[in-house]
Tab-separated table of C-alpha atoms and ligand atoms in Angstrom:
chain	number	residue	atom	x	y	z
A	1004	UNK	CA	3.052	34.870	6.178
A	1005	UNK	CA	-0.707	33.773	6.292
A	1006	UNK	CA	-2.765	35.156	3.397
A	1007	UNK	CA	-6.189	36.715	4.167
A	1008	UNK	CA	-9.297	34.691	3.511
A	1009	UNK	CA	-10.095	36.432	0.406
A	1010	UNK	CA	-6.630	36.283	-1.202
A	1011	UNK	CA	-6.478	32.476	-0.270
A	1012	UNK	CA	-9.723	31.844	-2.098
A	1013	UNK	CA	-8.771	33.900	-4.853
A	1014	UNK	CA	-5.419	32.170	-5.282
A	1015	UNK	CA	-6.521	28.437	-5.351
A	1016	UNK	CA	-6.931	26.896	-8.951
A	1017	UNK	CA	-10.335	24.862	-8.016
A	1018	UNK	CA	-13.979	25.878	-8.038
A	1019	UNK	CA	-14.686	28.380	-4.999
A	1020	UNK	CA	-18.427	28.956	-3.609
A	1021	UNK	CA	-19.546	32.268	-4.927
A	1022	UNK	CA	-18.766	35.019	-2.151
A	1023	UNK	CA	-18.329	38.947	-1.582
A	1024	UNK	CA	-16.509	40.484	1.103
A	1025	UNK	CA	-18.050	43.680	2.422
A	1026	UNK	CA	-17.810	46.452	5.149
A	1027	UNK	CA	-21.235	47.945	5.571
A	1028	UNK	CA	-24.873	46.518	6.262
A	1029	UNK	CA	-26.089	47.898	2.919
A	1030	UNK	CA	-23.466	46.080	1.079
A	1031	UNK	CA	-24.126	42.681	2.834
A	1032	UNK	CA	-27.663	43.440	1.786
A	1033	UNK	CA	-26.749	43.781	-1.609
A	1034	UNK	CA	-24.665	40.879	-1.712
A	1035	UNK	CA	-27.261	38.598	-0.133
A	1036	UNK	CA	-29.718	39.337	-3.066
A	1037	UNK	CA	-27.341	37.695	-5.392
A	1038	UNK	CA	-26.988	34.366	-3.128
A	1039	UNK	CA	-30.461	34.262	-1.965
A	1040	UNK	CA	-31.659	32.703	1.420
A	1041	UNK	CA	-30.262	30.920	3.166
A	1042	UNK	CA	-26.846	32.250	2.797
A	1043	UNK	CA	-23.591	32.133	4.927
A	1044	UNK	CA	-21.994	35.048	6.763
A	1045	UNK	CA	-18.475	34.894	8.105
A	1046	UNK	CA	-16.452	37.263	10.291
A	1047	UNK	CA	-13.236	38.073	8.161
A	1048	UNK	CA	-10.407	39.662	10.495
A	1049	UNK	CA	-6.853	38.900	10.715
A	1050	UNK	CA	-7.388	38.314	14.587
A	1051	UNK	CA	-9.728	35.538	13.651
A	1052	UNK	CA	-8.210	32.158	12.289
A	1053	UNK	CA	-10.811	29.693	13.354
A	1054	UNK	CA	-14.137	31.457	12.534
A	1055	UNK	CA	-16.460	28.791	14.104
A	1056	UNK	CA	-14.818	29.039	17.373
A	1057	UNK	CA	-15.012	32.892	17.498
A	1058	UNK	CA	-19.029	32.423	16.647
A	1059	UNK	CA	-17.836	33.842	13.069
A	1060	UNK	CA	-19.844	31.633	10.838
A	1061	UNK	CA	-23.706	31.921	10.662
A	1062	UNK	CA	-25.953	30.511	8.292
A	1063	UNK	CA	-28.957	33.203	8.057
A	1064	UNK	CA	-32.188	32.342	6.613
A	1065	UNK	CA	-34.153	35.878	6.649
A	1066	UNK	CA	-33.341	39.653	6.471
A	1067	UNK	CA	-33.863	39.835	10.322
A	1068	UNK	CA	-31.281	37.159	11.131
A	1069	UNK	CA	-28.908	38.696	8.409
A	1070	UNK	CA	-28.908	42.139	9.969
A	1071	UNK	CA	-28.472	41.319	13.650
A	1072	UNK	CA	-25.693	38.916	12.536
A	1073	UNK	CA	-23.959	41.113	9.981
A	1074	UNK	CA	-24.137	44.183	12.394
A	1075	UNK	CA	-22.274	41.986	15.068
A	1076	UNK	CA	-19.784	40.978	12.728
A	1077	UNK	CA	-19.158	44.597	11.419
A	1078	UNK	CA	-18.098	45.685	14.963
A	1079	UNK	CA	-15.203	43.256	14.756
A	1080	UNK	CA	-14.338	43.151	11.090
A	1081	UNK	CA	-15.620	42.642	7.484
A	1082	UNK	CA	-18.130	40.280	6.373
A	1083	UNK	CA	-17.773	37.515	3.908
A	1084	UNK	CA	-21.406	36.803	2.347
A	1085	UNK	CA	-21.382	33.459	0.817
A	1086	UNK	CA	-23.831	30.871	-1.096
A	1087	UNK	CA	-24.741	28.209	0.966
A	1088	UNK	CA	-23.536	24.978	-0.045
A	1089	UNK	CA	-24.848	21.218	0.180
A	1090	UNK	CA	-22.767	17.815	0.224
A	1091	UNK	CA	-20.046	15.973	1.846
A	1092	UNK	CA	-17.424	18.062	3.605
A	1093	UNK	CA	-13.958	17.006	2.585
A	1094	UNK	CA	-10.481	18.073	3.314
A	1095	UNK	CA	-7.628	19.132	0.711
A	1096	UNK	CA	-4.349	20.470	1.757
A	1097	UNK	CA	-0.844	20.693	0.738
A	1098	UNK	CA	2.131	20.645	3.290
A	1099	UNK	CA	5.656	21.124	2.522
A	1100	UNK	CA	7.598	18.122	3.912
A	1101	UNK	CA	11.071	18.124	4.641
A	1102	UNK	CA	11.809	14.962	2.963
A	1103	UNK	CA	9.215	14.589	0.344
A	1104	UNK	CA	8.681	18.054	-0.832
A	1105	UNK	CA	5.005	19.436	-1.264
A	1106	UNK	CA	2.630	16.772	-0.405
A	1107	UNK	CA	-1.149	16.620	-1.460
A	1108	UNK	CA	-3.488	15.707	1.281
A	1109	UNK	CA	-7.145	14.773	0.866
A	1110	UNK	CA	-9.394	13.413	3.867
A	1111	UNK	CA	-12.792	13.787	5.273
A	1112	UNK	CA	-13.058	17.321	6.375
A	1113	UNK	CA	-14.987	19.899	8.069
A	1114	UNK	CA	-14.939	20.749	11.533
A	1115	UNK	CA	-14.197	16.997	12.405
A	1116	UNK	CA	-11.091	16.669	10.328
A	1117	UNK	CA	-9.150	16.404	13.686
A	1118	UNK	CA	-11.565	13.830	15.182
A	1119	UNK	CA	-11.711	11.275	12.161
A	1120	UNK	CA	-7.791	11.761	11.082
A	1121	UNK	CA	-8.808	10.029	7.856
A	1122	UNK	CA	-6.313	11.520	5.519
A	1123	UNK	CA	-4.362	10.011	2.353
A	1124	UNK	CA	-1.432	11.854	0.845
A	1125	UNK	CA	0.892	11.950	-2.279
A	1126	UNK	CA	3.605	13.943	-3.340
A	1127	UNK	CA	2.866	16.745	-5.833
A	1128	UNK	CA	1.915	16.957	-8.617
A	1129	UNK	CA	-0.413	14.006	-8.775
A	1130	UNK	CA	-2.053	12.142	-11.640
A	1131	UNK	CA	-5.802	11.265	-11.891
A	1132	UNK	CA	-5.055	7.768	-11.159
A	1133	UNK	CA	-3.344	9.048	-7.729
A	1134	UNK	CA	-6.202	10.784	-6.765
A	1135	UNK	CA	-8.701	7.953	-7.383
A	1136	UNK	CA	-6.278	5.938	-5.299
A	1137	UNK	CA	-6.169	8.656	-2.521
A	1138	UNK	CA	-9.897	8.496	-2.359
A	1139	UNK	CA	-9.848	4.598	-2.240
A	1140	UNK	CA	-7.678	4.646	0.771
A	1141	UNK	CA	-10.078	6.876	2.939
A	1142	UNK	CA	-11.973	5.077	5.557
A	1143	UNK	CA	-14.761	7.186	4.918
A	1144	UNK	CA	-14.964	6.578	1.082
A	1145	UNK	CA	-18.532	5.114	1.529
A	1146	UNK	CA	-19.689	8.791	2.037
A	1147	UNK	CA	-18.648	9.626	-1.407
A	1148	UNK	CA	-20.483	6.666	-3.066
A	1149	UNK	CA	-23.936	7.881	-1.731
A	1150	UNK	CA	-25.531	7.166	1.527
A	1151	UNK	CA	-28.985	7.773	3.217
A	1152	UNK	CA	-30.721	9.432	0.372
A	1153	UNK	CA	-27.415	11.495	-0.984
A	1154	UNK	CA	-26.454	10.634	-4.270
A	1155	UNK	CA	-22.646	9.806	-4.988
A	1156	UNK	CA	-20.596	12.655	-5.304
A	1157	UNK	CA	-19.326	14.008	-8.762
A	1158	UNK	CA	-16.279	12.004	-8.586
A	1159	UNK	CA	-14.819	13.498	-11.866
A	1160	UNK	CA	-15.025	16.844	-10.365
A	1161	UNK	CA	-13.316	15.904	-7.458
A	1162	UNK	CA	-10.258	14.127	-8.983
A	1163	UNK	CA	-9.857	17.136	-11.292
A	1164	UNK	CA	-9.797	19.466	-8.227
A	1165	UNK	CA	-7.315	17.042	-6.741
A	1166	UNK	CA	-4.997	17.138	-9.486
A	1167	UNK	CA	-5.381	20.900	-10.106
A	1168	UNK	CA	-4.510	21.871	-6.674
A	1169	UNK	CA	-1.523	19.427	-6.631
A	1170	UNK	CA	0.014	21.857	-9.204
A	1171	UNK	CA	-0.137	24.743	-6.974
A	1172	UNK	CA	3.211	24.551	-5.776
A	1173	UNK	CA	4.328	25.116	-9.509
A	1174	UNK	CA	2.121	27.975	-9.501
A	1175	UNK	CA	2.762	29.680	-6.152
A	1176	UNK	CA	6.677	29.287	-5.814
A	1177	UNK	CA	6.898	30.243	-2.061
A	1178	UNK	CA	3.812	28.077	-1.105
A	1179	UNK	CA	4.268	26.409	2.424
A	1180	UNK	CA	0.958	25.161	3.329
A	1181	UNK	CA	-2.495	25.208	2.282
A	1182	UNK	CA	-5.642	23.884	3.861
A	1183	UNK	CA	-9.084	23.884	1.936
A	1184	UNK	CA	-11.470	22.961	4.686
A	1185	UNK	CA	-14.094	22.220	3.724
A	1186	UNK	CA	-14.501	21.484	0.167
A	1187	UNK	CA	-18.377	20.573	-0.436
A	1188	UNK	CA	-18.716	17.862	-2.787
A	1189	UNK	CA	-22.043	16.675	-4.090
A	1190	UNK	CA	-23.433	15.103	-7.412
A	1191	UNK	CA	-23.196	18.234	-9.143
A	1192	UNK	CA	-19.827	19.847	-8.446
A	1193	UNK	CA	-17.133	20.429	-5.834
A	1194	UNK	CA	-16.620	23.976	-4.244
A	1195	UNK	CA	-14.167	25.181	-1.677
A	1196	UNK	CA	-15.788	27.535	0.955
A	1197	UNK	CA	-13.040	28.238	3.249
A	1198	UNK	CA	-9.309	28.205	2.387
A	1199	UNK	CA	-5.916	29.248	4.217
A	1200	UNK	CA	-2.712	29.787	2.286
A	1201	UNK	CA	0.667	29.944	4.096
A	1202	UNK	CA	3.740	31.479	2.241
A	1203	UNK	CA	7.298	31.140	3.246
A	1204	UNK	CA	8.425	33.997	5.046
B	2618	ADP	P1	-13.553	27.809	10.002
B	2618	ADP	O1	-13.002	26.889	9.431
B	2618	ADP	O2	-12.746	29.178	10.145
B	2618	ADP	O3	-14.194	27.733	11.393
B	2618	ADP	P2	-15.477	27.453	7.895
B	2618	ADP	O4	-15.353	28.633	6.810
B	2618	ADP	O5	-14.796	26.193	7.333
B	2618	ADP	O6	-14.803	28.362	8.949
B	2618	ADP	O7	-16.695	27.267	8.296
B	2618	ADP	C1	-17.053	26.288	9.374
B	2618	ADP	C2	-18.104	25.407	8.961
B	2618	ADP	O8	-19.250	26.019	8.781
B	2618	ADP	C3	-17.833	24.297	7.383
B	2618	ADP	O9	-17.154	23.207	7.919
B	2618	ADP	C4	-19.124	24.063	7.055
B	2618	ADP	O10	-19.620	23.097	8.078
B	2618	ADP	C5	-19.869	25.203	7.382
B	2618	ADP	N1	-19.893	26.173	6.236
B	2618	ADP	C6	-18.998	27.238	6.021
B	2618	ADP	N2	-19.152	27.677	4.597
B	2618	ADP	C7	-20.633	27.266	4.371
B	2618	ADP	C8	-21.018	27.281	3.350
B	2618	ADP	N3	-20.901	28.145	2.212
B	2618	ADP	N4	-22.309	26.531	3.257
B	2618	ADP	C9	-22.606	25.732	3.923
B	2618	ADP	N5	-21.804	25.220	5.011
B	2618	ADP	C10	-20.875	26.276	5.263
B	2619	MG	MG1	-12.742	25.792	7.755
């Protein structure tokens, strides 16, 4: 069983970007006031799994854009209003491997995760040292160290999130699969903006 976007975001035990899910234009406008501009609107519907592919993720910069996008999304489902995040896009996941059991995956993420295939993994739960080694194994590890004017990501926050997430299989007994993609990491913090949890039937 696949959990909804809000259930998945609410169940993960790591920092999550501020969001609200609403079902009317008035409520979208009210939510936006809390997050300011720019903010992110996402189409929430059980029919839509890959939101970007359906045109269901939009950064909006002003009220006109917000109204236009929200109206179009509300014709197809609910709207998630979310603060806009900055930083390096990472991927964190959990898979239930037939021989290893639950395994934590970490990699360079976002929409290019399938292109780079730059992922390291360890059996859950992991230690801080495991987390550090997993990051060292990534080909894209330089992205975390600060490039092109970006400051190094808050490594402690990232490692804490990895260790915490690796304990999720102990907390959700029927956890089959989890994707946090992306997790935004910057010099200040790490936050998940998208998550999908699959439970055993
Ligand atoms: P999906 O994976 O279903 O297409 P996501 O919620 O992961 O939808 O959004 C797709 C992409 O949009 C992300 O990889 C990221 O680049 C961007 N994005 C999503 N949410 C935010 C946000 N809150 N702040 C900044 N960029 C975002
Ligand atoms: Mg995603």
